[in-house]
Amino acid sequence: MDQENKLDLTEVLNNTSEIALFVFNEEGNVNSANKAALDILDIKSDKELKSLNIQNIFDFRISEIKNELVESGEISKEINIITKNKTFIPTKTVFSKTANKVTAISTILSEALSQESSIKKLIQSLDKVSKILNSNLELDDTLELILNDLRSIINYDKAVIMFLEGDSLNLKASRNLIDSIKQYERSLPGGSSLLNKLIKSNKANTDTITDISLNSAIMDLMKGLGLKLNLPFSYIASPLTIRETLFGIIVLIKEQENFFSNADLKIAETFTSSAAYSVKDAELSNVFKMQLKILKENVIERTKALEVIKEQNLKILEADKLKNEFIANISHELRTPLNAIIGFSEALKLKIFGSLNEKQEEYIDDIHTSGIHLLGMINDLLDLSKIEAKEMQIYKKQFTVYPAVCEVLNVIRAIVDKKKITIEILCKNKSVEIYADYRKFQQVLYNLLSNAAKFSPERDKIEIGIDKIDNNLRIYVKDNGIGIDPKYHEKIFHKFQQVDNSYARRQGSTGLGLTITKELVEMHSGKIWVESEPEKGATFYFTLPIIELDGQDNKNKAENLINE
Amino acid sequence: MNKKGTILITEDNTANMKLIRDVLVFYGYEIIEAYDGNTALEKIKEYKDKIDLILMDLQLPDIDGLEIIKIVKSDDSTKNLPIFVISAYVQEIDIKKALKAGCNNYITKPISLEDFMGKINAFFMHCITNKNNASDNTK
């Protein structure tokens, strides 16, 4: 009954392609085999089959199991089948002995096992890839991670990752070969065509190289990288692609023949195609980082530039300080000889040491006037330098305007008398008071009056007007001189600007008078302007706010009084 | 001839010394000259009872005029000697420094002789009035 069943089973097995079936005679020679068995052994003819012995087919001697087989009649073994080209295929084989024959039923383990492990590896690799994808690493670190993870799945010896950049194939990461690669060999020109030879239709491929002289793309790559490999070696070339665009390659090398299985190839392909995204990601973020770096560098450069500007500003301030110190010193140095010039000429003018003849008197007068004039210019320079250094101090006090104006008239008299110019004051309210710097107020008026006198014809009249308009004191100085073209009305208040240089020079002037006057008025929050036309005289106006004293001002006033 | 008073002039510039000296002599003052700070201090020590007024330049070859003022004003035997500064330093800060050091008046160079003599004469008039008042009181 059993025998019959088994025989029936034999019939069934004959037709399956999954399970190999061999029937041996007592000598161990093959009686018959099913198609699956022939496929595994890779033999085609019956004659070939018949020439085989059980010991040729399985990798042990039948004697080893014979006793067991005789005793129990059936034995199950994990045993390799040896193919025609000497490949060992692991199987689970059940041997059963009947009267004059042995039947072997083999399930190929290798396929089952390797498939199972492939799936495991694939899951493992996908897991790793997803980790890489989710990591936020720099490009270099990503590539390192890819090579590490691949190594734990596929047991390669050496590996390279290369990117196509422009037309060059550049080495980006490697395993176990970096020391042997020279700097210039890390970039392979004309890499685009090489890459296209290595990777066809964006598919990963594997092969074994046995002959060094073989003209293959992989050998070109190895030569390009200056790599010498022991033959034979196997490799996997797997593409890095984004949206079907090939941008790089991962090459895995094992110095063994036919090392990589189809499963390895699939894993490598899956791995690299997924990893490609994280590589690109990292590369992109690298670009951003680079831009960020450049931006940072720009900021640093600008900061540096700013430092330089600050330094230069300091130098300018320093130079300005030196200039002001120089002017203060030169003013002192010029005054000393001027003291003698003005003093001695005045002594002669005063005739304290005897009288002079007319010509001598005239000359002495000229020396004295010139000295005074030089003094005026020195004073102007000193004033302007103080104004520019913001060192000009204002000491305000309450005073009545009219007497202050009269005092200036006494000082200017010497000049105007010479030209026989008369000065008329128009003042309705002689008790108007103002809170200002007394001396600077007088300086403003003096400057305007001396200007008017300078440009007035002889025997002419200068008019001074004093008015209170709202909360402002307005004073004007009107002359009938040569007048000023409106296009110069602004300019004359600027430093060293005069209507007509030659004329002004003839009159002798630094061109600073009106600039200083304007500054002094503005230091009091006042305004100054001119109304004039050529040949129709000029009227200079200035206004100063009449400030009602509050507590703070009283305090200032008190302080100023103490200072004086 | 009865002198109006004795004035010590401290001035390193010969021309300026000559100017001030000659004018003051013309107006009847007796003059003691010092061309540097050390000489000035010596003369002050020597003639402290005779000197009515010190005219002091600030920039001197040896000692700063301000230092001399401080020395004179800190010595009990000389602190009552009036000092007029005559200087080419004209900035407010210079004037303040000199006033702080204890000078009694500050005249800027270049001087106007009329103005200068006005100040000197006024000072001595004031002195005479005070002396007369003082002698009146003692009577």
XYZ file of N, CA and C in Angstrom, chain A residues 49-248:
600
model
N 22.307 11.813 -18.078
C 21.705 11.533 -16.782
C 22.116 10.152 -16.292
N 22.015 9.237 -17.224
C 22.289 7.843 -16.837
C 23.747 7.631 -16.422
N 24.604 8.525 -16.910
C 26.029 8.373 -16.575
C 26.337 8.830 -15.152
N 25.361 9.476 -14.545
C 25.595 10.022 -13.208
C 25.305 9.000 -12.125
N 26.068 9.119 -11.076
C 25.871 8.288 -9.894
C 25.361 9.175 -8.781
N 24.723 8.559 -7.817
C 24.196 9.322 -6.666
C 25.293 10.162 -5.997
N 26.511 9.617 -6.051
C 27.634 10.343 -5.436
C 28.084 11.548 -6.256
N 27.756 11.516 -7.546
C 28.054 12.675 -8.385
C 27.036 13.788 -8.165
N 25.859 13.357 -7.777
C 24.773 14.333 -7.679
C 24.752 15.002 -6.311
N 24.921 14.253 -5.254
C 24.926 14.820 -3.901
C 26.348 14.879 -3.377
N 26.597 15.836 -2.482
C 27.983 16.051 -2.070
C 28.385 15.194 -0.865
N 27.906 13.997 -0.808
C 28.440 13.053 0.186
C 28.347 11.658 -0.426
N 29.006 10.772 0.223
C 28.948 9.407 -0.298
C 27.733 8.688 0.251
N 27.128 8.002 -0.590
C 25.881 7.326 -0.215
C 26.092 6.368 0.944
N 27.324 5.855 1.069
C 27.617 4.900 2.145
C 27.361 5.500 3.518
N 27.539 6.846 3.576
C 27.367 7.525 4.855
C 25.928 7.426 5.375
N 25.011 7.390 4.451
C 23.610 7.325 4.897
C 23.004 5.922 4.691
N 23.805 5.082 4.104
C 23.262 3.776 3.703
C 22.690 2.992 4.876
N 23.518 2.941 5.948
C 23.079 2.166 7.113
C 21.783 2.709 7.685
N 21.795 3.996 7.819
C 20.604 4.663 8.374
C 19.381 4.375 7.497
N 19.679 4.452 6.200
C 18.608 4.253 5.218
C 18.076 2.807 5.283
N 18.995 1.873 5.484
C 18.604 0.459 5.565
C 17.761 0.238 6.821
N 18.189 0.887 7.895
C 17.491 0.707 9.173
C 16.088 1.298 9.149
N 16.018 2.571 8.775
C 14.712 3.240 8.901
C 13.930 3.267 7.598
N 14.611 2.981 6.474
C 13.937 2.965 5.176
C 13.750 4.371 4.597
N 13.893 5.388 5.457
C 13.713 6.769 4.950
C 14.580 7.728 5.769
N 15.186 8.678 5.034
C 16.034 9.642 5.747
C 15.912 11.024 5.072
N 15.874 12.046 5.921
C 15.764 13.425 5.400
C 17.060 14.175 5.710
N 17.605 14.770 4.682
C 18.920 15.426 4.839
C 18.946 16.793 4.136
N 19.641 17.752 4.749
C 19.945 18.985 4.009
C 21.268 18.733 3.315
N 21.209 18.730 2.046
C 22.347 18.252 1.286
C 22.447 19.042 -0.015
N 23.667 19.229 -0.508
C 23.848 19.995 -1.742
C 23.764 19.113 -2.975
N 23.134 19.645 -3.988
C 23.180 19.005 -5.301
C 24.294 19.683 -6.085
N 25.105 18.873 -6.758
C 26.213 19.443 -7.525
C 25.804 19.474 -8.995
N 25.819 20.664 -9.545
C 25.397 20.783 -10.932
C 26.549 20.383 -11.852
N 26.185 20.380 -13.146
C 27.176 19.980 -14.134
C 28.425 20.893 -14.071
N 28.174 22.200 -13.885
C 29.364 23.081 -13.785
C 29.782 23.332 -12.335
N 29.577 22.317 -11.545
C 30.110 22.237 -10.177
C 29.572 23.302 -9.226
N 28.387 23.731 -9.476
C 27.763 24.639 -8.516
C 27.037 23.802 -7.473
N 27.151 24.246 -6.271
C 26.490 23.528 -5.186
C 25.148 24.185 -4.887
N 24.101 23.362 -4.939
C 22.785 23.919 -4.669
C 22.224 23.231 -3.426
N 22.033 24.018 -2.380
C 21.524 23.383 -1.154
C 20.069 22.911 -1.304
N 19.815 21.756 -0.809
C 18.462 21.192 -0.913
C 18.095 20.509 0.388
N 16.815 20.331 0.496
C 16.327 19.402 1.546
C 15.826 18.169 0.783
N 16.519 17.107 1.049
C 16.235 15.908 0.245
C 15.780 14.741 1.148
N 14.747 14.113 0.678
C 14.252 12.927 1.414
C 14.635 11.675 0.600
N 15.469 10.888 1.231
C 15.825 9.617 0.582
C 14.915 8.513 1.138
N 14.388 7.651 0.259
C 13.611 6.494 0.744
C 14.034 5.248 -0.039
N 14.148 4.184 0.714
C 14.676 2.941 0.108
C 13.542 1.923 -0.037
N 13.434 1.441 -1.199
C 12.547 0.301 -1.421
C 13.444 -0.890 -1.772
N 12.805 -1.961 -2.139
C 13.550 -3.220 -2.331
C 14.824 -3.041 -3.150
N 14.731 -2.491 -4.306
C 15.917 -2.441 -5.169
C 16.258 -1.024 -5.668
N 15.607 -0.077 -5.050
C 15.951 1.287 -5.487
C 15.835 2.333 -4.364
N 16.487 3.467 -4.636
C 16.460 4.588 -3.688
C 15.858 5.791 -4.422
N 14.912 6.375 -3.760
C 14.274 7.551 -4.341
C 14.730 8.797 -3.552
N 15.094 9.806 -4.286
C 15.475 11.069 -3.622
C 14.534 12.184 -4.091
N 13.927 12.828 -3.118
C 13.043 13.960 -3.453
C 13.695 15.230 -2.852
N 14.097 16.144 -3.758
C 14.863 17.321 -3.307
C 14.075 18.625 -3.483
N 13.984 19.344 -2.401
C 13.440 20.704 -2.480
C 14.639 21.649 -2.445
N 14.702 22.505 -3.405
C 15.890 23.377 -3.454
C 15.806 24.418 -2.345
N 16.714 24.275 -1.441
C 16.731 25.165 -0.270
C 17.292 26.546 -0.620
N 18.273 26.483 -1.433
C 18.988 27.736 -1.714
C 18.046 28.842 -2.161
N 17.239 28.530 -3.121
C 16.276 29.512 -3.625
C 15.415 30.023 -2.493
N 14.823 29.059 -1.768
C 13.913 29.422 -0.682
C 14.631 30.296 0.338
N 15.814 29.765 0.725
C 16.565 30.491 1.748
C 17.006 31.870 1.272
N 17.601 31.868 0.069
C 18.140 33.133 -0.414
C 17.015 34.131 -0.664
N 15.877 33.597 -1.122
C 14.740 34.503 -1.322
C 14.313 35.115 0.003
N 14.267 34.241 0.980
C 13.849 34.714 2.298
C 14.823 35.784 2.810
N 16.119 35.495 2.639
C 17.103 36.454 3.141
C 17.099 37.721 2.291
N 16.839 37.563 1.000
C 16.740 38.730 0.129
C 15.646 39.660 0.615
N 14.512 39.055 0.941
C 13.397 39.881 1.418
C 13.803 40.592 2.705
N 14.443 39.808 3.566
C 14.908 40.411 4.825
C 15.852 41.575 4.537
N 16.819 41.288 3.612
C 17.803 42.312 3.279
C 17.132 43.544 2.676
N 16.157 43.275 1.813
C 15.459 44.370 1.140
C 14.744 45.254 2.155
N 14.058 44.542 3.087
C 13.354 45.305 4.135
C 14.363 46.127 4.933
N 15.472 45.436 5.224
C 16.545 46.089 5.988
C 17.054 47.323 5.237
N 17.273 47.129 3.939
C 17.844 48.225 3.155
C 16.876 49.385 3.038
N 15.576 49.025 2.842
C 14.577 50.098 2.745
C 14.497 50.873 4.056
N 14.647 50.107 5.106
C 14.634 50.714 6.431
C 15.789 51.720 6.552
N 16.943 51.272 6.086
C 18.129 52.131 6.176
C 17.992 53.369 5.283
N 17.463 53.085 4.075
C 17.284 54.203 3.147
C 16.347 55.242 3.740
N 15.266 54.745 4.358
C 14.305 55.705 4.912
C 14.950 56.521 6.022
N 15.867 55.843 6.727
C 16.585 56.592 7.776
C 17.459 57.677 7.159
N 18.120 57.278 6.062
C 18.992 58.257 5.381
C 18.150 59.416 4.865
N 16.996 59.031 4.284
C 16.124 60.061 3.723
C 15.664 61.040 4.792
N 15.402 60.491 5.974
C 14.884 61.350 7.037
C 15.980 62.087 7.796
N 17.213 61.659 7.561
C 18.291 62.331 8.275
C 18.529 63.684 7.616
N 19.084 64.565 8.372
C 19.310 65.916 7.833
C 20.805 66.188 7.785
N 21.480 65.252 7.090
C 22.939 65.298 7.152
C 23.527 66.115 6.027
N 24.780 66.456 6.195
C 25.535 67.088 5.129
C 25.780 66.033 4.056
N 26.073 66.495 2.857
C 26.258 65.586 1.732
C 27.301 64.513 2.036
N 28.450 64.935 2.521
C 29.525 63.980 2.796
C 29.073 62.912 3.778
N 28.380 63.341 4.802
C 27.913 62.397 5.813
C 26.872 61.451 5.237
N 26.019 61.968 4.371
C 24.999 61.124 3.734
C 25.662 60.031 2.912
N 26.664 60.418 2.151
C 27.360 59.446 1.301
C 28.053 58.387 2.153
N 28.655 58.816 3.228
C 29.302 57.872 4.145
C 28.291 56.888 4.698
N 27.146 57.440 5.071
C 26.090 56.608 5.647
C 25.599 55.586 4.622
N 25.459 55.999 3.377
C 24.998 55.101 2.317
C 25.980 53.937 2.155
N 27.265 54.283 2.113
C 28.278 53.225 1.948
C 28.289 52.288 3.151
N 28.159 52.843 4.330
C 28.113 52.012 5.540
C 26.927 51.065 5.521
N 25.770 51.614 5.209
C 24.541 50.815 5.235
C 24.560 49.737 4.164
N 25.073 50.098 2.999
C 25.166 49.108 1.922
C 26.077 47.949 2.343
N 27.128 48.335 3.050
C 28.111 47.327 3.478
C 27.471 46.307 4.410
N 26.528 46.755 5.203
C 25.897 45.828 6.139
C 24.895 44.916 5.449
N 24.548 45.259 4.206
C 23.601 44.412 3.467
C 24.333 43.597 2.400
N 25.210 44.271 1.686
C 25.953 43.607 0.619
C 27.428 43.627 0.992
N 28.015 42.451 1.010
C 29.363 42.339 1.550
C 30.422 42.688 0.502
N 30.506 43.979 0.157
C 31.480 44.376 -0.863
C 32.860 44.613 -0.235
N 33.899 44.667 -1.070
C 35.250 44.972 -0.601
C 35.534 46.458 -0.705
N 35.228 46.950 -1.907
C 35.523 48.351 -2.182
C 34.283 48.994 -2.791
N 34.168 50.296 -2.625
C 33.024 50.993 -3.200
C 33.406 52.434 -3.520
N 32.777 52.950 -4.568
C 32.944 54.371 -4.876
C 31.582 54.990 -5.166
N 31.441 56.249 -4.815
C 30.275 57.028 -5.236
C 30.814 58.202 -6.034
N 30.287 58.318 -7.245
C 30.761 59.397 -8.107
C 29.585 60.204 -8.631
N 29.807 61.516 -8.764
C 28.766 62.405 -9.299
C 29.232 62.962 -10.633
N 28.253 63.135 -11.505
C 28.537 63.813 -12.764
C 28.378 65.308 -12.515
N 29.490 66.027 -12.661
C 29.441 67.479 -12.469
C 30.018 68.132 -13.708
N 29.145 68.785 -14.439
C 29.557 69.278 -15.753
C 29.774 68.057 -16.625
N 30.967 67.913 -17.205
C 31.236 66.704 -17.979
C 32.210 65.799 -17.235
N 32.449 66.122 -15.966
C 33.398 65.306 -15.208
C 32.670 64.392 -14.242
N 33.252 63.208 -14.105
C 32.725 62.269 -13.124
C 33.644 62.396 -11.906
N 33.080 62.909 -10.809
C 33.931 63.219 -9.661
C 33.686 62.266 -8.505
N 34.773 61.849 -7.906
C 34.692 60.946 -6.759
C 34.194 61.721 -5.544
N 33.128 61.194 -4.946
C 32.547 61.903 -3.800
C 32.760 61.152 -2.501
N 32.754 59.807 -2.603
C 32.976 59.011 -1.407
C 33.500 57.658 -1.831
N 34.198 56.998 -0.928
C 34.744 55.696 -1.288
C 34.985 54.868 -0.040
N 35.204 53.593 -0.307
C 35.537 52.676 0.781
C 36.764 51.870 0.382
N 37.727 51.819 1.266
C 38.896 50.948 1.123
C 39.745 51.247 -0.103
N 39.758 52.483 -0.564
C 40.642 52.765 -1.689
C 41.136 54.203 -1.679
N 40.642 54.954 -0.741
C 40.904 56.382 -0.793
C 42.392 56.712 -0.827
N 43.199 55.927 -0.075
C 44.627 56.241 0.012
C 45.349 56.074 -1.309
N 44.836 55.152 -2.093
C 45.539 54.855 -3.338
C 45.155 55.826 -4.445
N 44.178 56.697 -4.174
C 43.723 57.585 -5.245
C 44.355 58.961 -5.104
N 44.978 59.371 -6.191
C 45.624 60.679 -6.169
C 44.576 61.760 -6.415
N 44.914 62.931 -5.953
C 43.962 64.045 -6.029
C 43.408 64.239 -7.438
N 44.329 64.228 -8.447
C 43.870 64.524 -9.806
C 43.019 63.398 -10.381
N 43.117 62.233 -9.739
C 42.334 61.105 -10.261
C 40.912 61.084 -9.710
N 40.615 62.029 -8.848
C 39.265 62.039 -8.269
C 38.251 62.676 -9.201
N 38.749 63.276 -10.241
C 37.841 63.889 -11.208
C 38.173 63.338 -12.585
N 37.220 62.652 -13.186
C 37.468 62.057 -14.490
C 36.779 62.875 -15.565
N 37.582 63.521 -16.404
C 36.972 64.288 -17.483
C 36.311 63.356 -18.503
N 35.346 63.883 -19.185
C 34.605 63.068 -20.159
C 33.807 61.983 -19.459
N 33.473 62.254 -18.205
C 32.796 61.249 -17.385
C 31.387 60.925 -17.840
N 30.814 61.858 -18.595
C 29.426 61.666 -19.022
C 29.275 60.412 -19.878
N 30.173 60.233 -20.866
C 30.039 59.072 -21.756
C 30.399 57.784 -21.015
N 31.378 57.889 -20.114
C 31.755 56.720 -19.311
C 30.580 56.257 -18.462
N 29.926 57.227 -17.871
C 28.770 56.915 -17.021
C 27.676 56.235 -17.837
N 27.478 56.734 -19.042
C 26.438 56.141 -19.887
C 26.793 54.728 -20.357
N 28.083 54.451 -20.390
C 28.500 53.080 -20.721
C 28.295 52.150 -19.534
N 28.568 52.704 -18.352
C 28.444 51.900 -17.139
C 26.986 51.598 -16.813
N 26.150 52.584 -17.043
C 24.734 52.462 -16.689
C 23.906 52.572 -17.962
N 23.221 51.491 -18.268
C 22.383 51.537 -19.468
C 20.921 51.580 -19.047
N 20.188 52.469 -19.652
C 18.777 52.729 -19.356
C 18.491 52.757 -17.853
N 19.381 53.453 -17.140
C 19.211 53.704 -15.705
C 18.981 52.438 -14.878
N 19.575 51.323 -15.346
C 19.409 50.070 -14.588
C 20.733 49.700 -13.941
N 20.628 49.155 -12.752
C 21.834 48.643 -12.104
C 22.272 47.377 -12.819
N 23.552 47.115 -12.892
C 24.018 45.879 -13.517
C 25.196 45.312 -12.760
N 25.372 44.023 -12.924
C 26.487 43.368 -12.247
C 27.201 42.475 -13.244
N 28.471 42.287 -13.012
C 29.242 41.431 -13.921
C 30.512 41.016 -13.191
N 31.223 40.071 -13.829
C 32.504 39.645 -13.288
C 33.562 39.922 -14.339
N 34.662 40.440 -13.884
C 35.772 40.694 -14.804
C 36.859 39.667 -14.512
N 37.238 38.976 -15.559
C 38.266 37.952 -15.374
C 39.531 38.300 -16.154
N 39.344 39.162 -17.132
C 40.474 39.456 -18.014
C 40.781 40.948 -17.976
N 41.969 41.263 -17.595
C 42.341 42.671 -17.429
C 42.348 43.419 -18.758
N 42.617 42.681 -19.814
C 42.712 43.322 -21.123
C 41.338 43.574 -21.735
N 40.313 43.063 -21.039
C 38.957 43.220 -21.553
C 38.608 44.707 -21.635
N 38.093 45.091 -22.755
C 37.783 46.501 -22.955
C 36.387 46.804 -22.434
N 36.307 47.148 -21.163
C 34.983 47.409 -20.602
C 34.965 48.749 -19.877
N 33.755 49.267 -19.721
C 33.595 50.572 -19.077
C 34.115 50.527 -17.647
N 33.849 49.400 -16.968
C 34.271 49.322 -15.563
C 35.790 49.393 -15.443
N 36.471 48.767 -16.430
C 37.939 48.822 -16.408
C 38.422 50.247 -16.671
N 37.718 50.946 -17.574
C 38.069 52.351 -17.833
C 37.950 53.176 -16.557
N 36.861 52.876 -15.838
C 36.629 53.615 -14.588
C 37.744 53.331 -13.589
N 38.083 52.044 -13.470
C 39.124 51.651 -12.520
C 40.461 52.283 -12.892
N 40.735 52.267 -14.207
C 41.988 52.873 -14.681
C 41.982 54.375 -14.397
N 40.807 54.968 -14.711
C 40.667 56.416 -14.479
C 40.921 56.771 -13.027
N 40.459 55.896 -12.134
C 40.637 56.157 -10.705
C 42.011 55.706 -10.217
N 42.755 55.080 -11.103
C 44.086 54.607 -10.731
C 44.031 53.416 -9.794
N 42.978 52.639 -9.928
C 42.770 51.492 -9.039
C 43.250 50.209 -9.694
N 44.036 49.441 -8.957
C 44.448 48.133 -9.476
C 43.748 47.067 -8.648
N 42.969 46.241 -9.343
C 42.185 45.226 -8.633
C 42.732 43.840 -8.934
N 42.576 42.966 -7.958
C 42.957 41.571 -8.187
C 41.869 40.890 -8.997
N 42.283 40.143 -9.978
C 41.315 39.428 -10.825
C 41.064 38.044 -10.246
N 39.925 37.449 -10.424
C 38.765 38.111 -10.987
C 38.078 38.953 -9.925
N 37.260 39.911 -10.391
C 36.438 40.636 -9.415
C 35.021 40.820 -9.970
N 34.110 40.996 -9.031
C 32.716 41.242 -9.420
C 32.378 42.680 -9.062
N 31.445 43.220 -9.780
C 31.031 44.574 -9.418
C 29.533 44.745 -9.626
N 29.001 45.716 -8.910
C 27.641 46.191 -9.182
C 27.787 47.674 -9.503
N 27.203 48.070 -10.611
C 27.151 49.493 -10.933
C 25.699 49.913 -10.832
N 25.436 50.819 -9.901
C 24.043 51.196 -9.657
C 23.867 52.697 -9.871
N 22.818 53.096 -10.586
C 22.685 54.505 -10.952
C 22.098 55.371 -9.842
N 22.569 56.614 -9.777
C 21.916 57.620 -8.940
C 21.119 58.491 -9.904
N 19.808 58.432 -9.785
C 18.976 59.191 -10.714
C 17.926 59.992 -9.966
N 17.599 61.112 -10.553
C 16.450 61.894 -10.084
C 15.589 62.132 -11.315
N 14.354 61.716 -11.249
C 13.420 61.851 -12.375
C 14.083 61.415 -13.685
N 14.632 60.198 -13.622
C 15.194 59.571 -14.819
C 16.494 60.225 -15.275
N 16.927 61.257 -14.583
C 18.183 61.889 -14.991
C 19.324 61.293 -14.181
N 20.275 60.751 -14.937
C 21.412 60.107 -14.302
C 22.395 61.179 -13.844
N 22.695 61.208 -12.545
C 23.663 62.207 -12.085
C 24.845 61.601 -11.352
N 24.795 60.271 -11.174
C 25.918 59.679 -10.470
C 25.846 58.166 -10.454
